[in-house]
Coordinates of N, CA and C in Angstrom, one line a residue:
Chain I
D1 N -49.4 -179.8 -137.8 CA -50.2 -178.6 -137.9 C -50.0 -177.8 -136.6
S2 N -49.5 -176.5 -136.8 CA -49.1 -175.7 -135.6 C -50.3 -175.1 -134.9
G3 N -51.4 -175.0 -135.6 CA -52.6 -174.3 -135.0 C -52.7 -172.9 -135.5
V4 N -51.7 -172.4 -136.2 CA -51.7 -171.0 -136.8 C -52.2 -171.1 -138.2
T5 N -53.2 -170.3 -138.5 CA -53.7 -170.3 -139.9 C -53.4 -169.0 -140.6
Q6 N -53.2 -169.2 -141.9 CA -52.9 -168.0 -142.7 C -53.7 -168.1 -144.0
T7 N -54.3 -167.0 -144.5 CA -55.0 -166.9 -145.7 C -54.6 -165.7 -146.5
P8 N -54.5 -165.7 -147.8 CA -54.7 -166.9 -148.6 C -53.4 -167.7 -148.7
K9 N -53.4 -168.9 -149.3 CA -52.2 -169.7 -149.4 C -51.3 -169.1 -150.5
H10 N -51.9 -168.7 -151.6 CA -51.2 -168.2 -152.7 C -51.9 -166.9 -153.2
L11 N -51.0 -166.0 -153.6 CA -51.5 -164.7 -154.1 C -50.7 -164.2 -155.3
I12 N -51.3 -164.0 -156.4 CA -50.6 -163.5 -157.6 C -51.2 -162.1 -157.9
T13 N -50.4 -161.1 -158.0 CA -50.9 -159.8 -158.3 C -49.9 -159.0 -159.1
A14 N -50.2 -157.8 -159.5 CA -49.4 -157.0 -160.4 C -48.6 -155.9 -159.6
T15 N -47.6 -155.4 -160.2 CA -46.8 -154.3 -159.5 C -47.8 -153.2 -159.3
G16 N -47.6 -152.5 -158.2 CA -48.4 -151.3 -157.9 C -49.6 -151.6 -157.1
Q17 N -50.0 -152.8 -157.0 CA -51.2 -153.2 -156.3 C -51.0 -153.3 -154.8
R18 N -52.1 -153.5 -154.1 CA -52.1 -153.6 -152.7 C -52.8 -155.0 -152.3
V19 N -52.2 -155.7 -151.3 CA -52.8 -156.9 -150.9 C -52.8 -157.0 -149.3
T20 N -53.7 -157.8 -148.8 CA -53.8 -158.0 -147.4 C -53.6 -159.5 -147.1
L21 N -52.7 -159.8 -146.2 CA -52.5 -161.2 -145.7 C -53.1 -161.3 -144.3
R22 N -53.7 -162.4 -144.0 CA -54.4 -162.6 -142.8 C -53.8 -163.7 -142.0
C23 N -53.7 -163.6 -140.7 CA -53.2 -164.6 -139.8 C -54.0 -164.7 -138.5
S24 N -54.4 -166.0 -138.2 CA -55.0 -166.3 -136.9 C -54.1 -167.1 -136.1
P25 N -53.8 -166.6 -134.9 CA -52.8 -167.3 -134.0 C -53.5 -168.5 -133.4
R26 N -52.6 -169.3 -132.7 CA -53.1 -170.5 -132.0 C -54.0 -170.0 -130.9
S27 N -54.9 -170.8 -130.5 CA -55.8 -170.5 -129.4 C -55.1 -170.1 -128.2
G28 N -55.3 -169.0 -127.6 CA -54.7 -168.6 -126.3 C -53.4 -167.8 -126.5
D29 N -52.9 -167.7 -127.7 CA -51.6 -167.0 -128.0 C -52.0 -165.5 -128.2
L30 N -51.2 -164.6 -127.5 CA -51.5 -163.2 -127.6 C -50.5 -162.5 -128.6
S31 N -49.4 -163.2 -128.9 CA -48.4 -162.5 -129.7 C -48.5 -163.1 -131.2
V32 N -48.3 -162.1 -132.1 CA -48.2 -162.5 -133.5 C -47.0 -161.8 -134.1
Y33 N -46.2 -162.6 -134.8 CA -45.0 -162.2 -135.5 C -45.2 -162.4 -137.0
W34 N -44.6 -161.4 -137.8 CA -44.6 -161.6 -139.2 C -43.2 -161.7 -139.7
Y35 N -43.0 -162.6 -140.6 CA -41.7 -162.8 -141.2 C -41.8 -162.9 -142.7
Q36 N -40.8 -162.5 -143.4 CA -40.7 -162.6 -144.9 C -39.5 -163.5 -145.2
Q37 N -39.8 -164.5 -146.1 CA -38.7 -165.4 -146.6 C -38.6 -165.3 -148.1
S38 N -37.4 -164.8 -148.5 CA -37.1 -164.8 -149.9 C -35.7 -165.5 -150.1
L39 N -35.5 -165.8 -151.4 CA -34.2 -166.5 -151.7 C -33.0 -165.7 -151.4
D40 N -33.0 -164.4 -151.6 CA -31.8 -163.6 -151.4 C -31.7 -163.1 -150.0
Q41 N -32.8 -162.9 -149.3 CA -32.7 -162.3 -148.0 C -32.9 -163.3 -146.9
G42 N -33.3 -164.5 -147.2 CA -33.5 -165.5 -146.1 C -34.8 -165.2 -145.3
L43 N -34.8 -165.6 -144.1 CA -36.0 -165.5 -143.2 C -35.8 -164.2 -142.4
Q44 N -36.6 -163.2 -142.6 CA -36.4 -161.9 -141.9 C -37.7 -161.5 -141.1
F45 N -37.4 -161.1 -139.9 CA -38.4 -160.6 -139.0 C -39.0 -159.2 -139.5
L46 N -40.3 -159.1 -139.6 CA -40.9 -157.8 -140.0 C -41.4 -157.0 -138.8
I47 N -42.4 -157.7 -138.0 CA -43.0 -156.9 -137.0 C -43.7 -157.9 -136.0
H48 N -43.8 -157.4 -134.8 CA -44.4 -158.2 -133.7 C -45.5 -157.4 -133.0
Y49 N -46.7 -158.0 -132.8 CA -47.8 -157.5 -132.1 C -48.1 -158.3 -130.9
Y50 N -48.4 -157.7 -129.8 CA -48.8 -158.4 -128.6 C -50.1 -157.8 -128.1
N51 N -51.1 -158.6 -128.0 CA -52.4 -158.2 -127.5 C -52.9 -156.8 -128.1
G52 N -52.7 -156.7 -129.4 CA -53.1 -155.5 -130.1 C -52.1 -154.4 -130.2
E53 N -51.0 -154.5 -129.5 CA -50.1 -153.4 -129.5 C -48.8 -153.8 -130.2
E54 N -48.2 -152.9 -131.0 CA -47.0 -153.1 -131.7 C -45.9 -153.2 -130.6
R55 N -45.0 -154.3 -130.7 CA -44.0 -154.4 -129.7 C -42.6 -154.3 -130.3
A56 N -42.4 -154.7 -131.5 CA -41.1 -154.6 -132.1 C -41.2 -154.6 -133.6
K57 N -40.3 -153.8 -134.2 CA -40.2 -153.7 -135.7 C -38.9 -154.1 -136.2
G58 N -38.9 -154.8 -137.3 CA -37.7 -155.3 -137.9 C -37.5 -154.5 -139.2
N59 N -37.1 -155.3 -140.2 CA -36.8 -154.7 -141.5 C -38.1 -154.5 -142.4
I60 N -39.0 -153.8 -141.9 CA -40.3 -153.7 -142.5 C -40.3 -152.4 -143.3
L61 N -40.7 -152.5 -144.6 CA -40.7 -151.3 -145.5 C -41.9 -150.4 -145.1
E62 N -41.7 -149.1 -145.4 CA -42.8 -148.2 -145.1 C -44.1 -148.5 -145.9
R63 N -43.9 -149.2 -147.0 CA -45.1 -149.6 -147.8 C -45.9 -150.7 -147.2
F64 N -45.3 -151.3 -146.2 CA -45.9 -152.4 -145.5 C -46.5 -151.9 -144.1
S65 N -47.6 -152.4 -143.7 CA -48.1 -152.1 -142.4 C -48.9 -153.3 -141.8
A66 N -49.0 -153.3 -140.5 CA -49.7 -154.5 -139.9 C -50.6 -154.0 -138.8
Q67 N -51.5 -154.8 -138.4 CA -52.3 -154.5 -137.2 C -52.8 -155.8 -136.6
Q68 N -53.1 -155.8 -135.3 CA -53.7 -156.9 -134.6 C -55.0 -156.5 -134.0
F69 N -56.0 -157.2 -134.3 CA -57.4 -156.8 -133.9 C -57.8 -157.4 -132.6
P70 N -58.9 -156.9 -132.0 CA -59.3 -157.4 -130.7 C -59.5 -158.9 -130.6
D71 N -59.8 -159.5 -131.7 CA -60.0 -161.0 -131.6 C -58.6 -161.7 -131.8
L72 N -57.5 -160.9 -131.8 CA -56.1 -161.3 -131.9 C -55.7 -161.7 -133.3
H73 N -56.6 -161.8 -134.3 CA -56.0 -162.1 -135.6 C -55.3 -160.9 -136.1
S74 N -54.4 -161.1 -137.0 CA -53.5 -160.0 -137.5 C -53.6 -159.9 -139.0
E75 N -53.4 -158.7 -139.6 CA -53.3 -158.6 -141.0 C -52.0 -157.8 -141.3
L76 N -51.4 -158.2 -142.4 CA -50.3 -157.5 -143.0 C -50.7 -157.0 -144.3
N77 N -50.6 -155.6 -144.4 CA -50.9 -154.9 -145.6 C -49.7 -154.6 -146.4
L78 N -49.7 -154.9 -147.7 CA -48.5 -154.6 -148.5 C -49.0 -153.8 -149.7
S79 N -48.5 -152.6 -149.9 CA -49.0 -151.7 -150.9 C -47.9 -151.3 -151.9
S80 N -48.3 -150.7 -153.0 CA -47.4 -150.3 -154.1 C -46.4 -151.4 -154.3
L81 N -46.9 -152.6 -154.6 CA -46.1 -153.8 -154.7 C -45.0 -153.7 -155.8
E82 N -43.9 -154.3 -155.5 CA -42.8 -154.3 -156.5 C -42.4 -155.8 -156.7
L83 N -41.7 -156.0 -157.8 CA -41.3 -157.4 -158.1 C -40.6 -158.1 -156.9
G84 N -39.7 -157.3 -156.3 CA -38.9 -157.8 -155.2 C -39.7 -158.1 -153.9
D85 N -41.0 -157.8 -153.9 CA -41.8 -158.2 -152.7 C -42.3 -159.6 -152.8
S86 N -42.0 -160.3 -154.0 CA -42.4 -161.7 -154.1 C -41.6 -162.5 -153.1
A87 N -42.4 -163.2 -152.3 CA -41.7 -164.0 -151.2 C -42.8 -164.8 -150.5
L88 N -42.3 -165.6 -149.6 CA -43.2 -166.3 -148.7 C -43.4 -165.5 -147.4
Y89 N -44.6 -165.3 -147.0 CA -44.8 -164.5 -145.8 C -45.4 -165.4 -144.7
F90 N -44.7 -165.5 -143.6 CA -45.1 -166.3 -142.5 C -45.6 -165.5 -141.3
C91 N -46.6 -166.0 -140.6 CA -46.8 -165.4 -139.3 C -46.6 -166.5 -138.3
A92 N -46.2 -166.1 -137.1 CA -46.0 -167.1 -136.0 C -46.7 -166.5 -134.8
S93 N -47.0 -167.4 -133.9 CA -47.6 -166.9 -132.7 C -47.0 -167.6 -131.4
S94 N -47.1 -166.9 -130.3 CA -46.6 -167.4 -129.1 C -47.5 -166.9 -128.0
P95 N -47.5 -167.5 -126.8 CA -48.4 -167.1 -125.7 C -48.1 -165.7 -125.2
R96 N -46.8 -165.4 -125.1 CA -46.4 -164.2 -124.4 C -45.6 -163.3 -125.4
S97 N -45.1 -162.2 -124.9 CA -44.3 -161.3 -125.8 C -42.9 -161.6 -125.6
G98 N -42.4 -162.4 -126.6 CA -41.0 -162.8 -126.6 C -40.7 -163.9 -125.6
Q99 N -39.4 -164.3 -125.6 CA -38.9 -165.3 -124.6 C -39.7 -166.6 -124.6
G100 N -40.1 -167.0 -125.8 CA -40.9 -168.3 -125.8 C -40.9 -168.8 -127.3
T101 N -41.4 -170.0 -127.4 CA -41.5 -170.7 -128.7 C -42.5 -170.0 -129.6
Q102 N -42.0 -169.8 -130.8 CA -42.9 -169.3 -131.8 C -43.3 -170.4 -132.8
Y103 N -44.6 -170.5 -133.0 CA -45.1 -171.5 -133.9 C -45.5 -170.9 -135.2
F104 N -45.0 -171.4 -136.3 CA -45.2 -170.8 -137.6 C -46.5 -171.3 -138.3
G105 N -47.2 -170.4 -139.0 CA -48.3 -170.8 -139.8 C -47.7 -171.3 -141.2
P106 N -48.6 -171.8 -142.0 CA -48.2 -172.4 -143.3 C -47.7 -171.4 -144.3
G107 N -47.9 -170.1 -144.1 CA -47.4 -169.1 -145.0 C -48.3 -168.7 -146.1
T108 N -48.1 -167.5 -146.7 CA -48.7 -167.1 -147.9 C -47.7 -166.8 -148.9
R109 N -47.8 -167.5 -150.1 CA -46.8 -167.3 -151.1 C -47.3 -166.1 -152.0
L110 N -46.6 -165.0 -152.1 CA -46.9 -163.9 -152.9 C -46.1 -163.8 -154.1
L111 N -46.7 -163.7 -155.2 CA -46.0 -163.5 -156.5 C -46.5 -162.2 -157.1
V112 N -45.5 -161.3 -157.3 CA -45.8 -160.0 -157.9 C -45.3 -160.0 -159.4
L113 N -46.2 -159.8 -160.3 CA -45.8 -159.9 -161.8 C -45.7 -158.5 -162.4
Chain D
Q1 N -27.6 -158.2 -136.3 CA -26.7 -158.9 -137.3 C -27.0 -160.4 -137.3
Q2 N -27.0 -160.9 -138.5 CA -27.4 -162.3 -138.7 C -26.5 -163.3 -138.1
P3 N -26.9 -164.3 -137.3 CA -26.0 -165.4 -136.9 C -25.5 -166.2 -138.0
V4 N -24.3 -166.8 -137.8 CA -23.7 -167.5 -138.9 C -23.8 -169.0 -138.6
Q5 N -24.3 -169.7 -139.6 CA -24.5 -171.2 -139.4 C -23.4 -171.9 -140.2
S6 N -23.0 -173.0 -139.7 CA -22.0 -173.9 -140.4 C -22.3 -175.3 -140.1
P7 N -22.1 -176.2 -141.0 CA -21.8 -175.9 -142.4 C -23.0 -175.4 -143.2
Q8 N -22.8 -175.1 -144.5 CA -23.9 -174.6 -145.3 C -24.7 -175.8 -145.8
A9 N -24.1 -176.9 -145.9 CA -24.8 -178.1 -146.4 C -24.1 -179.4 -145.9
V10 N -25.0 -180.4 -145.6 CA -24.5 -181.7 -145.2 C -25.2 -182.8 -145.9
I11 N -24.4 -183.8 -146.3 CA -25.1 -184.9 -147.0 C -24.7 -186.2 -146.1
L12 N -25.7 -186.9 -145.7 CA -25.5 -188.0 -144.9 C -26.2 -189.3 -145.4
R13 N -25.8 -190.4 -144.9 CA -26.5 -191.7 -145.2 C -27.3 -191.9 -143.9
E14 N -28.4 -192.6 -144.1 CA -29.2 -193.0 -142.9 C -28.4 -193.6 -141.8
G15 N -28.6 -193.2 -140.6 CA -27.9 -193.7 -139.5 C -26.6 -192.9 -139.1
E16 N -26.2 -192.0 -139.9 CA -25.0 -191.2 -139.6 C -25.4 -190.0 -138.8
D17 N -24.4 -189.4 -138.1 CA -24.6 -188.3 -137.2 C -24.2 -187.0 -137.9
A18 N -24.8 -185.8 -137.4 CA -24.4 -184.5 -137.9 C -24.4 -183.5 -136.8
V19 N -23.6 -182.5 -137.0 CA -23.6 -181.3 -136.0 C -23.8 -180.1 -136.9
I20 N -24.7 -179.2 -136.5 CA -24.9 -177.9 -137.1 C -24.6 -176.8 -136.1
N21 N -23.8 -175.9 -136.5 CA -23.4 -174.8 -135.5 C -24.0 -173.5 -135.9
C22 N -24.2 -172.7 -134.8 CA -24.8 -171.3 -135.0 C -24.0 -170.4 -134.1
S23 N -23.5 -169.3 -134.7 CA -22.6 -168.4 -133.9 C -23.1 -167.0 -134.1
S24 N -23.1 -166.3 -133.0 CA -23.6 -164.9 -133.0 C -22.5 -164.0 -132.4
S25 N -22.5 -162.7 -132.9 CA -21.6 -161.7 -132.4 C -22.3 -160.9 -131.2
K26 N -23.5 -161.2 -131.0 CA -24.3 -160.5 -130.0 C -24.5 -161.3 -128.8
A27 N -24.7 -160.7 -127.6 CA -25.1 -161.4 -126.4 C -26.5 -161.9 -126.6
L28 N -26.7 -163.2 -126.4 CA -28.0 -163.9 -126.7 C -28.8 -164.2 -125.4
Y29 N -30.1 -164.1 -125.6 CA -31.0 -164.5 -124.5 C -31.4 -166.0 -124.8
S30 N -31.7 -166.3 -126.0 CA -32.1 -167.6 -126.4 C -31.7 -167.9 -127.8
V31 N -31.7 -169.2 -128.1 CA -31.5 -169.7 -129.4 C -32.7 -170.7 -129.7
H32 N -33.3 -170.5 -130.9 CA -34.4 -171.4 -131.3 C -33.9 -172.1 -132.6
W33 N -34.2 -173.4 -132.6 CA -33.9 -174.2 -133.8 C -35.2 -174.7 -134.5
Y34 N -35.2 -174.5 -135.8 CA -36.3 -174.9 -136.7 C -35.8 -175.8 -137.8
R35 N -36.7 -176.6 -138.3 CA -36.4 -177.4 -139.5 C -37.5 -177.0 -140.5
Q36 N -37.1 -176.8 -141.8 CA -38.0 -176.4 -142.8 C -37.9 -177.3 -144.0
K37 N -38.9 -177.8 -144.5 CA -38.9 -178.6 -145.7 C -39.4 -177.6 -146.8
H38 N -39.0 -177.9 -148.0 CA -39.2 -177.0 -149.2 C -40.6 -176.6 -149.3
G39 N -40.9 -175.3 -149.3 CA -42.2 -174.8 -149.5 C -43.1 -174.9 -148.3
E40 N -42.6 -175.4 -147.2 CA -43.4 -175.5 -146.0 C -43.0 -174.5 -144.9
A41 N -43.8 -174.5 -143.8 CA -43.4 -173.6 -142.7 C -42.3 -174.2 -141.9
P42 N -41.5 -173.3 -141.3 CA -40.5 -173.8 -140.3 C -41.2 -174.5 -139.2
V43 N -40.7 -175.7 -138.8 CA -41.2 -176.5 -137.7 C -40.3 -176.3 -136.5
F44 N -40.8 -176.0 -135.4 CA -40.1 -175.8 -134.1 C -39.4 -177.1 -133.7
L45 N -38.2 -177.1 -133.3 CA -37.5 -178.2 -132.8 C -37.2 -178.0 -131.3
M46 N -36.5 -177.0 -130.9 CA -36.3 -176.7 -129.5 C -35.8 -175.3 -129.3
I47 N -35.9 -174.9 -128.1 CA -35.4 -173.6 -127.7 C -34.4 -173.7 -126.5
L48 N -33.4 -173.0 -126.6 CA -32.4 -173.0 -125.5 C -32.3 -171.6 -124.9
L49 N -32.5 -171.5 -123.6 CA -32.3 -170.3 -122.9 C -30.9 -170.1 -122.4
K50 N -30.5 -168.9 -122.1 CA -29.1 -168.8 -121.6 C -29.0 -169.5 -120.3
G51 N -27.8 -170.1 -120.1 CA -27.6 -171.0 -119.0 C -26.8 -172.2 -119.4
G52 N -26.6 -172.3 -120.7 CA -25.8 -173.4 -121.2 C -26.4 -174.8 -121.1
E53 N -27.7 -174.9 -121.0 CA -28.3 -176.2 -120.8 C -28.4 -176.9 -122.2
Q54 N -28.4 -178.2 -122.1 CA -28.6 -179.0 -123.3 C -30.0 -179.6 -123.3
K55 N -30.6 -179.5 -124.4 CA -32.0 -180.1 -124.5 C -32.0 -181.2 -125.5
G56 N -33.0 -182.1 -125.3 CA -33.1 -183.2 -126.2 C -34.5 -183.4 -126.8
H57 N -34.6 -183.9 -128.0 CA -35.9 -184.1 -128.6 C -35.7 -185.4 -129.4
E58 N -36.1 -186.5 -128.9 CA -35.8 -187.8 -129.6 C -34.3 -187.9 -129.9
K59 N -33.9 -188.0 -131.1 CA -32.5 -188.2 -131.4 C -31.9 -186.9 -131.8
I60 N -32.5 -185.8 -131.5 CA -32.0 -184.5 -131.8 C -31.8 -183.7 -130.5
S61 N -30.6 -183.2 -130.3 CA -30.4 -182.4 -129.1 C -29.6 -181.2 -129.4
A62 N -29.5 -180.3 -128.5 CA -28.8 -179.0 -128.8 C -28.1 -178.5 -127.5
S63 N -27.1 -177.7 -127.7 CA -26.4 -177.1 -126.6 C -26.3 -175.6 -126.8
F64 N -26.1 -174.8 -125.8 CA -25.9 -173.4 -125.9 C -24.8 -172.9 -125.0
N65 N -23.7 -172.4 -125.6 CA -22.6 -171.9 -124.9 C -22.8 -170.4 -124.8
E66 N -23.2 -169.9 -123.6 CA -23.6 -168.5 -123.4 C -22.3 -167.6 -123.6
K67 N -21.2 -168.1 -123.1 CA -20.0 -167.3 -123.1 C -19.5 -167.0 -124.5
K68 N -19.6 -168.1 -125.3 CA -19.2 -167.9 -126.7 C -20.3 -167.5 -127.7
Q69 N -21.5 -167.4 -127.2 CA -22.7 -167.0 -128.0 C -22.8 -168.0 -129.2
Q70 N -22.7 -169.3 -128.8 CA -22.7 -170.3 -129.9 C -23.7 -171.4 -129.4
S71 N -24.4 -172.0 -130.4 CA -25.2 -173.1 -130.2 C -24.9 -174.2 -131.2
S72 N -25.1 -175.4 -130.8 CA -24.9 -176.5 -131.7 C -26.1 -177.5 -131.7
L73 N -26.5 -177.9 -132.8 CA -27.6 -178.9 -133.0 C -27.0 -180.2 -133.3
Y74 N -27.3 -181.3 -132.6 CA -26.8 -182.6 -132.8 C -27.9 -183.5 -133.3
L75 N -27.6 -184.1 -134.4 CA -28.6 -185.1 -135.0 C -27.9 -186.4 -135.0
T76 N -28.5 -187.4 -134.3 CA -27.8 -188.7 -134.2 C -28.7 -189.7 -134.9
A77 N -28.0 -190.7 -135.5 CA -28.7 -191.8 -136.2 C -29.8 -191.3 -137.1
S78 N -29.3 -190.4 -138.1 CA -30.2 -189.7 -138.9 C -31.2 -190.6 -139.7
Q79 N -32.4 -190.0 -139.9 CA -33.4 -190.7 -140.7 C -33.7 -189.9 -141.9
L80 N -34.4 -190.5 -142.9 CA -34.7 -189.8 -144.1 C -35.6 -188.6 -143.8
S81 N -36.4 -188.7 -142.8 CA -37.3 -187.6 -142.4 C -36.5 -186.3 -141.9
Y82 N -35.3 -186.5 -141.6 CA -34.5 -185.4 -141.1 C -34.1 -184.4 -142.2
S83 N -34.2 -184.8 -143.4 CA -33.8 -184.0 -144.5 C -34.6 -182.7 -144.5
G84 N -33.9 -181.6 -144.8 CA -34.6 -180.3 -144.8 C -33.5 -179.2 -144.5
T85 N -34.0 -178.0 -144.4 CA -33.1 -176.9 -144.1 C -33.3 -176.5 -142.6
Y86 N -32.2 -176.5 -141.9 CA -32.2 -176.2 -140.5 C -31.8 -174.7 -140.2
F87 N -32.6 -174.0 -139.5 CA -32.3 -172.6 -139.1 C -32.2 -172.5 -137.6
C88 N -31.2 -171.6 -137.3 CA -31.2 -171.2 -135.9 C -31.7 -169.7 -135.9
G89 N -32.5 -169.4 -134.9 CA -33.0 -168.1 -134.7 C -32.5 -167.6 -133.3
T90 N -31.9 -166.4 -133.3 CA -31.4 -165.9 -132.1 C -32.2 -164.7 -131.5
E91 N -32.3 -164.7 -130.2 CA -33.1 -163.7 -129.6 C -32.2 -162.9 -128.6
T92 N -32.2 -161.6 -128.7 CA -31.3 -160.8 -127.8 C -32.3 -160.0 -126.9
V93 N -31.7 -159.5 -125.8 CA -32.4 -158.7 -124.8 C -32.0 -157.3 -124.9
A94 N -32.9 -156.3 -125.0 CA -32.6 -154.9 -125.0 C -33.2 -154.3 -123.8
G95 N -32.4 -153.6 -123.0 CA -33.0 -153.0 -121.8 C -33.7 -153.9 -120.9
G96 N -33.3 -155.1 -120.9 CA -33.9 -156.1 -119.9 C -35.1 -156.7 -120.5
T97 N -35.5 -156.4 -121.7 CA -36.7 -157.0 -122.3 C -36.5 -157.6 -123.6
S98 N -37.0 -158.8 -123.8 CA -37.0 -159.4 -125.1 C -38.3 -159.2 -125.8
Y99 N -38.3 -158.8 -127.0 CA -39.6 -158.6 -127.7 C -39.8 -159.7 -128.8
G100 N -39.1 -160.8 -128.6 CA -39.4 -161.9 -129.5 C -38.9 -161.8 -130.9
K101 N -38.1 -160.8 -131.2 CA -37.6 -160.7 -132.5 C -36.5 -161.8 -132.7
L102 N -36.8 -162.7 -133.6 CA -35.8 -163.7 -133.9 C -35.0 -163.3 -135.2
T103 N -33.7 -163.4 -135.1 CA -32.8 -163.1 -136.2 C -32.3 -164.5 -136.7
F104 N -32.6 -164.9 -137.9 CA -32.3 -166.2 -138.4 C -31.0 -166.3 -139.1
G105 N -30.3 -167.4 -139.0 CA -29.1 -167.7 -139.8 C -29.6 -168.0 -141.2
Q106 N -28.6 -168.2 -142.0 CA -28.9 -168.4 -143.5 C -29.3 -169.8 -143.8
G107 N -29.3 -170.7 -142.8 CA -29.8 -172.1 -143.0 C -28.7 -173.1 -143.3
T108 N -28.9 -174.3 -142.9 CA -28.0 -175.4 -143.3 C -28.9 -176.5 -143.9
I109 N -28.5 -176.8 -145.2 CA -29.3 -177.8 -145.9 C -28.8 -179.2 -145.6
L110 N -29.7 -180.0 -145.0 CA -29.3 -181.4 -144.6 C -30.0 -182.4 -145.5
T111 N -29.3 -183.2 -146.2 CA -29.8 -184.3 -147.0 C -29.4 -185.6 -146.5
V112 N -30.4 -186.5 -146.3 CA -30.2 -187.8 -145.8 C -30.6 -188.8 -146.9
H113 N -29.6 -189.6 -147.3 CA -29.8 -190.6 -148.3 C -30.0 -192.0 -147.7
P114 N -30.8 -192.9 -148.4 CA -30.9 -194.3 -147.9 C -29.6 -195.0 -147.9

């Protein structure tokens, strides 16, 4: 158990819908990273927040957005969902901004029908 | 650009050794190694910072050749529990700052048989 929690574990929804994935980092960690893992794209970095501020963006679609709240938990919002958005979504946390170990949460498995 | 891992897959018997390589075309600040079992989260194994040091974790160790932008993961006397997909994640520095963005290789599937 990494200490990172994610909810929900599974999510099944229809195309065009909007969902919110939630992540709570390890106690004391200020950074949260979001990753998407799919069969064809592998494990891809989406976005990084440090202490409430966006620090880096990766291959994140415009339909996706994220934020980190004052209590340091983070939410990833996915809208206008498409079949291709079906994937495992992981968040990871670390104490600082970059240059350190990232501990992954258990992931949210999203299935878009 | 995604780092390249080799081999794509390895099949071992318990007790045998394996080496997994990770190569990048970019100057790296660090290399992170993870193991992932099917449907589970990647589990951190070790991190190597530039400096070419070798790190160890039980019977798993790794090296980082900064000049060649390559890292290797060494698994010795493999156990059944070593089975899984191994990923290297590379971190680069832009303008003197790393923002923790890890770019992962495509993974190496390791299977250990009794």
